[in-house]
Coordinates of C-alpha atoms and ligand atoms in Angstrom, one line a residue:
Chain A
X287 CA -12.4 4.3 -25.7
X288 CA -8.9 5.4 -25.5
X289 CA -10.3 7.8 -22.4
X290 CA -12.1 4.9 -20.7
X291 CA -8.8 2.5 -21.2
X292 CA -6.7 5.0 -19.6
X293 CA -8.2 6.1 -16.8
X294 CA -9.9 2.9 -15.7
X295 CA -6.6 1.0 -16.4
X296 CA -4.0 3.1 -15.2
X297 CA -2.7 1.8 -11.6
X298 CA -5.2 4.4 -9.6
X299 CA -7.9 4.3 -11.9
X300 CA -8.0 0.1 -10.9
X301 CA -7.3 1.1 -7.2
X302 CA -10.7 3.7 -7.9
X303 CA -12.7 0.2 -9.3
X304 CA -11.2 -1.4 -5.8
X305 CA -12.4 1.2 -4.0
X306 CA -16.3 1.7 -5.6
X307 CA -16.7 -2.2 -5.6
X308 CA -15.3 -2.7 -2.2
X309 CA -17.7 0.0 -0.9
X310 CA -20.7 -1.4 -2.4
X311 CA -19.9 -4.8 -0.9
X312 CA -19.4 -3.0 2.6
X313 CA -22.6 -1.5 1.8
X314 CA -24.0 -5.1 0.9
X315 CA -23.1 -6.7 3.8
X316 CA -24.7 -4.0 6.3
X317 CA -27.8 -4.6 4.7
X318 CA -27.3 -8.2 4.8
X319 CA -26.8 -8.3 8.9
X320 CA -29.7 -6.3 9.6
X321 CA -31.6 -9.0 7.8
X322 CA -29.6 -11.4 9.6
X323 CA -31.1 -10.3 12.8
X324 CA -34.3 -10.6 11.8
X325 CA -33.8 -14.2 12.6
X326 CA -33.2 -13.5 16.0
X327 CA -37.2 -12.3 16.4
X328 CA -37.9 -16.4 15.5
X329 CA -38.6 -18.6 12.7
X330 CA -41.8 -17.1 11.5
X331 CA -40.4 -13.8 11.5
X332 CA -37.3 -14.5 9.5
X333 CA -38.8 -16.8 7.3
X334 CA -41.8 -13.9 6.5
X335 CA -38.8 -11.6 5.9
X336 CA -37.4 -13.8 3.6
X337 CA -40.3 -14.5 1.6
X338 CA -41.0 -10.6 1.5
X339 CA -37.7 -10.4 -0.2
X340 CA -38.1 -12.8 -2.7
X341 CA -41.2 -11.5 -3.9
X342 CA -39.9 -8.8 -4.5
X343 CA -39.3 -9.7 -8.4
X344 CA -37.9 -8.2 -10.5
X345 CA -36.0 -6.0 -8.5
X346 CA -34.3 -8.9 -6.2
X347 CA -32.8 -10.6 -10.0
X348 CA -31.8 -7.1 -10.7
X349 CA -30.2 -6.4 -7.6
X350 CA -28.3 -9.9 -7.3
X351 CA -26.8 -9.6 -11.2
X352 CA -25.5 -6.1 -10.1
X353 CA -24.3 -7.6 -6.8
X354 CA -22.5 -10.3 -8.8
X355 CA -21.3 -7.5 -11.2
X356 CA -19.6 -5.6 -8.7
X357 CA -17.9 -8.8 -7.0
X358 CA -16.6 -9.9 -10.1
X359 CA -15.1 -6.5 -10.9
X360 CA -13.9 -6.5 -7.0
X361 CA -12.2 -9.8 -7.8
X362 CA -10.7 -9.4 -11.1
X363 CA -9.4 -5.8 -10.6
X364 CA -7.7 -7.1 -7.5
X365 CA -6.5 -10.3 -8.8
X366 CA -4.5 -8.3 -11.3
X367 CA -3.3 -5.9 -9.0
X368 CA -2.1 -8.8 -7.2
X369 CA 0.1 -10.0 -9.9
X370 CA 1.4 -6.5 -11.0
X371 CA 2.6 -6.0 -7.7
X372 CA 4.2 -9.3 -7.3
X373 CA 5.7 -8.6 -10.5
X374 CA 6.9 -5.1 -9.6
X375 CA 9.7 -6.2 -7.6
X376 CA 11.4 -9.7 -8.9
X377 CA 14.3 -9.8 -6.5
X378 CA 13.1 -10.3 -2.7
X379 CA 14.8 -8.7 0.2
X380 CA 16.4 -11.1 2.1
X381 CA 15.3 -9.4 5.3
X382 CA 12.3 -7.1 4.9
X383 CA 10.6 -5.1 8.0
X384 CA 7.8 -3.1 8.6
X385 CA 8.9 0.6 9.2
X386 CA 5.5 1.0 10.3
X387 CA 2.4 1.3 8.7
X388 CA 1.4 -1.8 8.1
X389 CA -1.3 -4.1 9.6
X390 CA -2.3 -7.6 9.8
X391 CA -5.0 -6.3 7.7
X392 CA -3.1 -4.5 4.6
X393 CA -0.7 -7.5 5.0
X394 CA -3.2 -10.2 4.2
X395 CA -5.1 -8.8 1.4
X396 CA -5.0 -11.0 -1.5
X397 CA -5.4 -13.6 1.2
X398 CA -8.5 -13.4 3.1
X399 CA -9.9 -12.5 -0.1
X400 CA -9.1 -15.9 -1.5
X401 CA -10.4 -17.1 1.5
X402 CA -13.8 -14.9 1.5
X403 CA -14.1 -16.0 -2.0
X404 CA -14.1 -20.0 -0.9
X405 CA -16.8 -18.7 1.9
X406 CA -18.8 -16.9 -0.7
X407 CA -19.3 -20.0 -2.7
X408 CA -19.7 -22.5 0.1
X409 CA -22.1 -20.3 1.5
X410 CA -24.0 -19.8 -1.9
X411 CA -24.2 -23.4 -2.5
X412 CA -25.0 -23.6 0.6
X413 CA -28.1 -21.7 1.3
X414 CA -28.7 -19.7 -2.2
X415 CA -28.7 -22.9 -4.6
X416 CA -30.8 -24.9 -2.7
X417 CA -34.2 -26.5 -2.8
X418 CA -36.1 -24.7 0.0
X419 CA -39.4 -25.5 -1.5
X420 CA -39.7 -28.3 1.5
X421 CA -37.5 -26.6 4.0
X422 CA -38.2 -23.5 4.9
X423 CA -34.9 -21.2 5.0
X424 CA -34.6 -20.9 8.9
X425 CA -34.9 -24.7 9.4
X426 CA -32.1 -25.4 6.6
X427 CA -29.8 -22.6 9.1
X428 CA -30.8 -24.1 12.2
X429 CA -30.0 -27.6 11.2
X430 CA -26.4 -26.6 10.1
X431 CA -25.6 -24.6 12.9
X432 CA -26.6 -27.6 14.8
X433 CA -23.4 -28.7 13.9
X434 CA -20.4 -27.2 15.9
X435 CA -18.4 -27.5 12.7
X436 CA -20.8 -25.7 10.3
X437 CA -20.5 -22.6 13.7
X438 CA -16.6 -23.1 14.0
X439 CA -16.2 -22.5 9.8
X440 CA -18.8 -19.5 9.7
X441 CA -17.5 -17.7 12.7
X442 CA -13.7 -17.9 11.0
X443 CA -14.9 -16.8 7.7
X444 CA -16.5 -13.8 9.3
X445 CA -13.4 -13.5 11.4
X446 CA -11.4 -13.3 7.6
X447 CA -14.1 -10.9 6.2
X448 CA -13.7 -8.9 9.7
X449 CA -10.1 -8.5 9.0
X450 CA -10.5 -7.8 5.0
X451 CA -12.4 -4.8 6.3
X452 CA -9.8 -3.5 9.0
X453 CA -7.6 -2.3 6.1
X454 CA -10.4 -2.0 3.3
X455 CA -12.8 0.7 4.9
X456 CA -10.2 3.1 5.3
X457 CA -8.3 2.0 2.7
X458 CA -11.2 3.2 0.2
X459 CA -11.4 6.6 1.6
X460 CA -7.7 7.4 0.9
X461 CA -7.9 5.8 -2.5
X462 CA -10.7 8.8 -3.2
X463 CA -8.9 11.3 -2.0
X464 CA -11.0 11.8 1.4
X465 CA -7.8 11.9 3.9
X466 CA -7.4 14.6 6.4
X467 CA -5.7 15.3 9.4
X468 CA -9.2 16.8 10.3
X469 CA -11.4 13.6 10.1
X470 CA -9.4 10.6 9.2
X471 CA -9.1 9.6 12.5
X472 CA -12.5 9.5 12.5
X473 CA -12.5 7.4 9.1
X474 CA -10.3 4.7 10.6
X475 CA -12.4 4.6 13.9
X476 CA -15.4 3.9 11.8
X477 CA -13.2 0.9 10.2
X478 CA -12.5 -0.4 13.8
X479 CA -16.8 -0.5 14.5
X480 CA -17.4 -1.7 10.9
X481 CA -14.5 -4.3 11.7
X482 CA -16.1 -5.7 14.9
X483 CA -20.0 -4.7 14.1
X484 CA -19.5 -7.2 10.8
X485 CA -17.2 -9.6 12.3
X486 CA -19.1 -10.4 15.7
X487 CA -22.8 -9.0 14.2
X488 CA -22.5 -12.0 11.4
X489 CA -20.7 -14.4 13.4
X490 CA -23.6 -14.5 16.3
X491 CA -26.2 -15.3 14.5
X492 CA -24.9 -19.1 13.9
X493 CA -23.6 -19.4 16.9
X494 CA -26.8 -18.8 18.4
X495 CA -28.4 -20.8 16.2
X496 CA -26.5 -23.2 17.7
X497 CA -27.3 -22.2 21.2
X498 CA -31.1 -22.0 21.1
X499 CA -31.2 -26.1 20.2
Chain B
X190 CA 29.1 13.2 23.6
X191 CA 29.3 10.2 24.6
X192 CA 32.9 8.6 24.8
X193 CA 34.6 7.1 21.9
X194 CA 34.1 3.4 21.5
X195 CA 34.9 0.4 18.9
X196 CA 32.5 -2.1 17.8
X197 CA 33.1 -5.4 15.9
X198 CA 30.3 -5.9 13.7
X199 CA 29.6 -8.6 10.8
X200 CA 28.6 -7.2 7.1
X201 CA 26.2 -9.5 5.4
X202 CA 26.3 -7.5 2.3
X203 CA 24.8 -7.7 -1.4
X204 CA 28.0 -8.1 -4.2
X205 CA 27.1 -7.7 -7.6
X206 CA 29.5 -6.8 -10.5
X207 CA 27.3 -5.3 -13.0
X208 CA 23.6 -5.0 -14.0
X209 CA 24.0 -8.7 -15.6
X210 CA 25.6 -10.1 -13.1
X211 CA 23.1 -12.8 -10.7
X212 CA 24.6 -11.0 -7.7
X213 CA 25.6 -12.6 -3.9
X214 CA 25.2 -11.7 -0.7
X215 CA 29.3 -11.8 0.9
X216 CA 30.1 -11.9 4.8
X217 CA 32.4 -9.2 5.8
X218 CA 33.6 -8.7 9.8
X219 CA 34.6 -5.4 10.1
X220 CA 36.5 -4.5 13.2
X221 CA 37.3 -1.6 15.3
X222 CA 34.4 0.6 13.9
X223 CA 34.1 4.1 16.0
X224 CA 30.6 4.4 17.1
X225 CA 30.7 7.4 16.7
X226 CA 31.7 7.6 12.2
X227 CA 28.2 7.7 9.8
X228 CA 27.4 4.0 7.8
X229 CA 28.5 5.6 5.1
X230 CA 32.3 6.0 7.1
X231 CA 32.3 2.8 8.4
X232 CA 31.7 1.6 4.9
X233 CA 34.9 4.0 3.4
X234 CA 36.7 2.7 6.4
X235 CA 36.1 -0.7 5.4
X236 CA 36.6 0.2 1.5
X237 CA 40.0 1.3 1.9
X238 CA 40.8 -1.8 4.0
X239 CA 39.5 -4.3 1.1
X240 CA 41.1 -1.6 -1.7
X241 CA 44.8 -2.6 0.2
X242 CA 44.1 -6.4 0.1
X243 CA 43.6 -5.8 -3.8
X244 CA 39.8 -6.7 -3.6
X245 CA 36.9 -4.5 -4.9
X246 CA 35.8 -2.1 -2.7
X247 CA 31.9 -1.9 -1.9
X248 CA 30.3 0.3 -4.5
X249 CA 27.2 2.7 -3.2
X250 CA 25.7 6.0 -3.9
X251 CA 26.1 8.8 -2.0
X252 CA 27.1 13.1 -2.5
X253 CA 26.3 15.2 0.4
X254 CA 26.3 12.9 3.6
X255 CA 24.0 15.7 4.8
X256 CA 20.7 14.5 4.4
X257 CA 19.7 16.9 1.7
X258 CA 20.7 15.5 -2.0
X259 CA 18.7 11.8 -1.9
X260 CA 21.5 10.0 -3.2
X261 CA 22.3 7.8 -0.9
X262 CA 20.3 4.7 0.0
X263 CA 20.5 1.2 0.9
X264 CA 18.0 -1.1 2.9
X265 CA 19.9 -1.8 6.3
X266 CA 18.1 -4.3 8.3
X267 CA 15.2 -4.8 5.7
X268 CA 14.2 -1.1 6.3
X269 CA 15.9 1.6 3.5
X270 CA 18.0 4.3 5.0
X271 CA 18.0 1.9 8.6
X272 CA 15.7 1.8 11.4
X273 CA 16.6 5.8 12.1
X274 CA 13.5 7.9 12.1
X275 CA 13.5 10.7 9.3
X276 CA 17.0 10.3 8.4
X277 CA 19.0 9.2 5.4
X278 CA 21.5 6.5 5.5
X279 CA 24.7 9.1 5.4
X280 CA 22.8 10.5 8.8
X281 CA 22.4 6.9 10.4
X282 CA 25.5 6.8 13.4
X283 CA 27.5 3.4 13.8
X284 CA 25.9 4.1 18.0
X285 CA 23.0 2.7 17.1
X286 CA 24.6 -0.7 16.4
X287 CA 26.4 -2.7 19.3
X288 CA 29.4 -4.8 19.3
X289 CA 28.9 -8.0 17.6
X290 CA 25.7 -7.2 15.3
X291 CA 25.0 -8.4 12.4
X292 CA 24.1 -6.3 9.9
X293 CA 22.4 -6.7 6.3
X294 CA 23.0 -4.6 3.8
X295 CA 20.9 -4.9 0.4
X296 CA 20.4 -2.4 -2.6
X297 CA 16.7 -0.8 -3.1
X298 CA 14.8 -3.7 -5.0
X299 CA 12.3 -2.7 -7.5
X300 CA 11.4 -4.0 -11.1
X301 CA 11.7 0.0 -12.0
X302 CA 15.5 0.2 -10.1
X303 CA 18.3 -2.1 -11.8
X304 CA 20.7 -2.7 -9.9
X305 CA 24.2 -1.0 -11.8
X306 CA 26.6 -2.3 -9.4
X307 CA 26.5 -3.8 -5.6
X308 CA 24.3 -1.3 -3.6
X309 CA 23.8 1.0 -6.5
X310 CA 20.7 1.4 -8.3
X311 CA 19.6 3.0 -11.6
X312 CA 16.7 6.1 -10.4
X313 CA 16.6 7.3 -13.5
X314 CA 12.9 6.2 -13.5
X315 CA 12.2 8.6 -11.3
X316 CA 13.5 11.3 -13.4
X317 CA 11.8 10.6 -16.6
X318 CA 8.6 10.5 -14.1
X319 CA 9.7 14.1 -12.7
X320 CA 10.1 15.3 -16.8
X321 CA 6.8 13.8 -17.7
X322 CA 5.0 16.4 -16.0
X323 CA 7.0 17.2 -12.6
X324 CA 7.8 21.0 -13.5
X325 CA 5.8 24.6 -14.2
X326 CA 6.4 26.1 -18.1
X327 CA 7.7 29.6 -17.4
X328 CA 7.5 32.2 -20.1
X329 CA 10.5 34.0 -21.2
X330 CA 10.7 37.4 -20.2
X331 CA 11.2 40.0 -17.1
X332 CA 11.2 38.2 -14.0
X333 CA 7.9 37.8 -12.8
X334 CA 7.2 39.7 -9.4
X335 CA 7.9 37.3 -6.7
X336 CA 4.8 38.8 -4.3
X337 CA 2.2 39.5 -7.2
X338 CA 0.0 36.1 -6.4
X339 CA -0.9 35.7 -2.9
X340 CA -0.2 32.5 -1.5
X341 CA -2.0 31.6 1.9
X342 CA 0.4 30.7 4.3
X343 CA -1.1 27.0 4.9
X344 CA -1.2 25.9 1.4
X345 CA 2.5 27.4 1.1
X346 CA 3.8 25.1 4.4
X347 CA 1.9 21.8 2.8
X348 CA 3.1 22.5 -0.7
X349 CA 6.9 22.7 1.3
X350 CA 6.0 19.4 3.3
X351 CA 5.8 17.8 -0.4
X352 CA 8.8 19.7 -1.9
X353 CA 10.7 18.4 1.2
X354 CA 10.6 15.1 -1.0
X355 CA 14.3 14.5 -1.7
X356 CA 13.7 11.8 -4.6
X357 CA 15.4 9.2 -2.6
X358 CA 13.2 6.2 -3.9
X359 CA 13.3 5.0 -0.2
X360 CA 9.5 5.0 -0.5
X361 CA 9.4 2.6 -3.6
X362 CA 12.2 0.3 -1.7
X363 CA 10.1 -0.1 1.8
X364 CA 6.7 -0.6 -0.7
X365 CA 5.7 -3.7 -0.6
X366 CA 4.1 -3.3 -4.3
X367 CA 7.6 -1.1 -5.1
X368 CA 5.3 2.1 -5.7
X369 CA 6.0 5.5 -6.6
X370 CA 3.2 6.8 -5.4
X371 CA 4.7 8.6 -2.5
X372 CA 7.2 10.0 -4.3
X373 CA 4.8 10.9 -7.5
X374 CA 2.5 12.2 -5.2
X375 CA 4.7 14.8 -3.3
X376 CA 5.4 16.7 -6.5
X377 CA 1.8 16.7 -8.0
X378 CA 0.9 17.7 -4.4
X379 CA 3.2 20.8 -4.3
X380 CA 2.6 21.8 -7.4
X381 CA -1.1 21.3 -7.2
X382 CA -1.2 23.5 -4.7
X383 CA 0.5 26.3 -5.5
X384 CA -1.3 28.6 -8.2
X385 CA 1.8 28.7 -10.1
X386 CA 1.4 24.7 -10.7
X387 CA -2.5 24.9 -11.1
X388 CA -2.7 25.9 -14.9
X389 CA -1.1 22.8 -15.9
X390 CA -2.5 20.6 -13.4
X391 CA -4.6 18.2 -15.3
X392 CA -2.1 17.3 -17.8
X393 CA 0.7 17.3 -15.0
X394 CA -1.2 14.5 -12.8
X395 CA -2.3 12.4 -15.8
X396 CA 1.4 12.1 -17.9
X397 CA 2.9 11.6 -14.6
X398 CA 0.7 8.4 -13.5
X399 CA 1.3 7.5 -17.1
X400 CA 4.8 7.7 -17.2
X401 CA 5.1 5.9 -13.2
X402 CA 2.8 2.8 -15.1
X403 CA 5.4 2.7 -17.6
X404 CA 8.4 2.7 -15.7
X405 CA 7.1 -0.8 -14.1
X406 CA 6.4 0.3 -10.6
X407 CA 3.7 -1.3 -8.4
X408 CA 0.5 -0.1 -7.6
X409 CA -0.4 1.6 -4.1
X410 CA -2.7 -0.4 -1.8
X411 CA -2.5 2.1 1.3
X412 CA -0.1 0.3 3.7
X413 CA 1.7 3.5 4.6
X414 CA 4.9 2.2 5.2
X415 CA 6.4 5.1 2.4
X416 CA 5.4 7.4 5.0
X417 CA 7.2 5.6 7.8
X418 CA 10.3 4.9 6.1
X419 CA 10.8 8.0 4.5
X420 CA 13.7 10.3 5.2
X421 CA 11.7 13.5 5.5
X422 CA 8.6 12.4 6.8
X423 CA 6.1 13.1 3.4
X424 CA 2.8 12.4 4.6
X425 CA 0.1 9.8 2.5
X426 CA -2.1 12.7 2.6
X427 CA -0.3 13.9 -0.3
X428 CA -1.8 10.8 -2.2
X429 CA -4.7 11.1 -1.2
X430 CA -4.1 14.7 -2.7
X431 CA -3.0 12.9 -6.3
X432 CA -6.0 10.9 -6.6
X433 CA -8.5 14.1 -5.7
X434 CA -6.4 15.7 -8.6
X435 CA -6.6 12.6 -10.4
X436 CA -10.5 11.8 -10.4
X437 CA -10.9 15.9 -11.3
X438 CA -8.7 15.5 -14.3
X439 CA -10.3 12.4 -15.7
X440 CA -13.4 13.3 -15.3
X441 CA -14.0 17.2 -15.6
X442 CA -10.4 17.5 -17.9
X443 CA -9.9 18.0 -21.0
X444 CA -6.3 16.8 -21.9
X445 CA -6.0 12.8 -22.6
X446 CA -2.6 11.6 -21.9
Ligands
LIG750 C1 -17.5 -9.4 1.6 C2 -17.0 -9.1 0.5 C3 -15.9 -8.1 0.4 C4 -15.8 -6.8 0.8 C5 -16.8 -6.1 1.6 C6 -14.6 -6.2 0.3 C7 -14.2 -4.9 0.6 C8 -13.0 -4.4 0.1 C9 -12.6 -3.1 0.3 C10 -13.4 -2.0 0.9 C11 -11.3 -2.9 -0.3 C12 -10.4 -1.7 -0.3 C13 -10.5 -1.0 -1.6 C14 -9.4 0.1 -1.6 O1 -8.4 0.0 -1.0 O2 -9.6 1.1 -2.2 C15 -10.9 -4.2 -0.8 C16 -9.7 -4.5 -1.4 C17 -9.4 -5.7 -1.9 N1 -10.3 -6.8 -2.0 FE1 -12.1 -7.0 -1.2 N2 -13.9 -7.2 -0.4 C18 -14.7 -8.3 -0.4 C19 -14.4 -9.5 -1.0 C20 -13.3 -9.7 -1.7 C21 -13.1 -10.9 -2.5 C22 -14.0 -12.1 -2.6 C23 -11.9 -10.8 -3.1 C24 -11.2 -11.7 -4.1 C25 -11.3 -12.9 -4.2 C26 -11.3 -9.5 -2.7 C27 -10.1 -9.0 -3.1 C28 -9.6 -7.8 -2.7 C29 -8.3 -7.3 -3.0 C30 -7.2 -8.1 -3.8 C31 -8.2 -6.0 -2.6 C32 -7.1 -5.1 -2.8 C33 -6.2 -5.1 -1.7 C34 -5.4 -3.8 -1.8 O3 -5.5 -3.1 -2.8 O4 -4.6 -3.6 -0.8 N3 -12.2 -8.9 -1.9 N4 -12.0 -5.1 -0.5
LIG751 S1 24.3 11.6 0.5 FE1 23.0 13.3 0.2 S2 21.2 12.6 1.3 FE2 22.6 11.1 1.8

C-alpha cells in the first residue's frame, strides 16, 4: 500500500494518472468522430450505426463505466494538482512574464477543463439521458442544430476541447518520458493535426446539421 | 564599446525587513546610472547612496558576478535573472535599459523559498533536495583510475548539459506551479547517465521527488518556461529523462523511499 501511495501520489506519479487518463480520452474522442461522420452518409445510416452500438451489450456498459472511470480520475487528479500548484506559491508577482514557453494552451488548463466538463454534462443530458424510444437519435441532433445557438455553443466547446489538446497531446508524451530532439518535433506536430482534426472534425458535424435543413 | 552614457531610471523594488515582516514594494529614482556597470553595480551604486542618507541599503544575494556560482537572483521585469538570454542577473548590463524605465524588482516567490530579507531568499530547499539523493557514494581507498570506465562521448556532453545546472532556483521562480523539476531533473539526469551514478539510481530518483514533495514545491505541467528562463539553458529533455528513470524505479525497483 505504502508502494502504491507513493508512487501514485507523489507529484509525477499524479502527472503519470494525468497523462494515461488524458490519453485514453484523446483516444475516446477519435473514436467518437469517426462515428460522428457516420452521420454525414444520412439518417438511416447513422441511426443503424447507433443501434449497432447499443446492442452491443454488455460490452457498451462496460466500456462507458471505464470511460467514466478514467474521466473521473482525469478530473480529480487534476483538480488537486490545481490547488497544489496554486498553493505552491502564496505571494504573486506583481509583474509576471512569459520567458517563453508557454502557450495559450498550457496557460488555460484548469480552464477549458472546467469548461469541457460543463460541455460534457450538457451534452450527456443532452443526448445520452434522453428518451429516444420516440425520436430516433439523428432527428433529436438535427432538431438542435436547427438552432443557431445549439451550433454557436457546440462549435465553442469543441473550440475549448481543441485548445485543451494543443498543450495536452504533447504534454503527455514528455510526462512519460518520450522527448527527443530526434522526434518531438514530430510529437508536437501530431498535437497541431490532433488539435485541428478534433476541433474542426467535431465542430462540422452540427454545423452541418444545420446547413442541410 | 559603445560610449559611456547615464540613464535615469525608476526602482519599483520589493522591501522587506525580515522573514515575518508583510513586506512592500518602495519607489526608488536612481540617477546617473552608467549603462555600461552590471544590475548588480547599479544596485551597490545605489546602496551606498541610501547607506549615506542613513537608510537601509537594498539587501540581495550575490558571490561571483560571473555567472558561475547561482547565487544571485531576482525577477526583473516579472522574468528571474531579466529578459537576458542565458545569463544571470550579475551578467545582465544597465544597456539594455533606457533612460527613464521603469523597472520592477521582486525576490523569487515560491512556498519552498522564504523570503529572509528584501530580495533574498532561503534555497536551502534545494540543498536538502541535492542531499536526499543528489550525489554518488565513493568508497574509501586508492583513487579510482579516472579512464577505467568508458564513457561515450554523447552521454558524457548531455550528462555536462545537466551538470551546467548552477542551482539558481530561477527555474522554480519563472514556474508558474513554482517547480523544481528542472532543477531536480538536471542532477538525476547527469547522474543517471553516467555509470558512476547508475548503481544508485533507483533510490537516487525516488528520495529526491520525495524530498522536492516535501519541500512544498509545485508540480510540473510542461509549460517550459524553466527552460527559457534559465541561465544556462538546461533543456526539459532532462525531465522527461527523470520521469523515464522514475517509471523504471517504481515499477522494476526494488528500494521504497
Ligand atoms: C475531452 C476530454 C479530455 C481530454 C481528451 C483531455 C486530455 C488531457 C490531456 C492529454 C492532458 C495532458 C496530460 C499530461 O500533461 O500529462 C490533460 C491535462 C489536464 N486535464 Fe484534461 N482532458 C479532457 C477533459 C478534461 C476535463 C473534463 C477536466 C476537468 C474538469 C480536465 C482537466 C485537466 C487538467 C487540470 C489537466 C492538467 C493540466 C496540466 O497538468 O497542465 N481535462 N487533459
Ligand atoms: S553572483 Fe554568481 S552567478 Fe551571479
Amino acid at each position: 500500500m505504502n508502494w502504491y501511495m507513493f508512487v501514485l501520489g507523489s507529484s509525477v506519479g499524479k502527472k503519470m494518472l494525468m497523462a494515461v487518463t488524458g490519453l485514453c480520452l484523446v483516444g475516446f474522442l477519435a473514436v467518437h468522430l469517426l462515428g460522428n461522420f457516420m452521420a454525414f452518409a444520412g439518417a438511416d445510416a447513422f441511426n443503424a450505426y447507433a443501434a449497432k452500438l447499443h446492442s452491443l451489450q454488455p460490452y457498451l456498459t462496460i466500456f462507458n463505466i471505464g470511460l467514466a472511470t478514467l474521466g473521473l480520475v482525469h478530473i480529480v487528479i487534476g483538480t488537486i494538482l490545481f490547488f497544489e500548484n496554486l498553493k505552491a506559491r502564496p505571494t504573486k508577482y506583481d509583474v509576471y512574464k512569459n520567458p517563453g514557453g508557454r502557450t495559450i494552451g498550457s496557460n488555460t488548463m484548469p480552464y477549458t477543463a472546467v469548461l469541457i466538463l460543463a460541455f460534457i454534462i450538457l451534452h450527456l443530458l443532452k443526448f445520452t439521458f434522453v428518451d429516444k424510444s420516440a425520436t430516433p437519435i439523428f432527428e433529436l441532433m438535427s432538431t438542435t442544430f436547427a438552432n443557431p445557438l445549439w451550433v454557436l455553443m457546440y462549435v465553442v466547446a469543441m473550440v475549448i476541447v481543441a485548445v485543451h489538446i494543443s498543450h495536452g497531446f504533447w504534454s503527455l508524451f514528455q510526462t512519460f518520458g518520450v522527448n527527443h530532439p530526434r522526434y518531438m518535433p514530430l510529437i508536437m506536430n501530431l498535437g497541431l493535426i490532433v488539435t485541428f482534426a478534433f476541433g474542426i472534425g467535431f465542430a462540422s458535424l452540427p454545423v452541418y446539421l444545420y446547413l442541410i435543413q | 564599446m559603445s560610449e559611456h552614457k547615464t540613464i535615469n531610471i525608476t526602482l519599483k523594488v520589493w522591501r522587506q525587513y525580515g522573514p515575518e515582516d508583510r513586506g512592500r514594494f518602495e519607489t526608488i529614482a536612481v540617477e546617473g546610472v552608467d549603462t555600461h556597470s552590471s544590475f548588480l553595480e547599479m544596485l551597490d551604486f545605489l546602496n551606498e547612496k541610501l547607506i549615506l542618507e542613513d537608510k537601509e541599503p537594498i539587501e540581495f544575494d550575490n558571490d561571483c558576478r560571473e555567472g558561475i556560482c547561482g547565487t544571485c537572483g531576482a525577477v526583473v521585469n516579472g522574468i528571474p535573472h531579466g529578459h537576458g538570454k542565458a545569463m544571470t542577473i550579475c551578467q545582465l548590463h544597465m544597456r539594455e535599459f533606457n533612460d527613464g524605465d521603469t523597472i520592477v524588482v521582486e525576490p523569487f516567490r515560491a512556498r519552498a523559498f522564504k523570503v529572509v530579507k528584501d530580495l533574498i531568499v532561503d534555497r536551502s530547499s534545494l540543498e536538502k533536495i541535492i542531499q536526499a539523493g543528489g550525489y554518488v557514494s565513493v568508497d574509501t581507498g586508492g583513487a579510482p583510475d579516472g579512464n577505467a570506465i568508458p564513457i561515450a562521448q554523447e552521454k558524457a556532453e548531455e550528462a555536462m548539459d545537466a551538470a551546467a545546472c548552477i542551482g539558481c532556483g530561477a527555474c522554480v521562480a519563472t514556474c508558474p506551479n513554482a517547480s523544481a523539476m528542472l532543477f531536480v531533473s538536471a542532477k538525476v539526469s547527469q547522474l543517471a547517465l553516467l555509470p558512476q551514478g547508475r548503481p544508485e539510481a533507483n533510490q537516487r530518483v525516488l528520495a529526491m521527488l520525495k524530498e522536492m514533495d516535501k519541500c512544498g514545491f509545485g508540480n510540473c505541467t510542461n509549460h517550459r518556461m524553466c527552460e527559457n528562463a534559465c541561465p544556462k539553458e538546461v533543456s526539459i529533455t532532462h525531465i522527461a529523462r527523470f520521469n523515464r528513470e522514475f517509471l523504471k524505479a517504481a515499477l522494476v525497483g526494488r528500494f521504497s523511499p
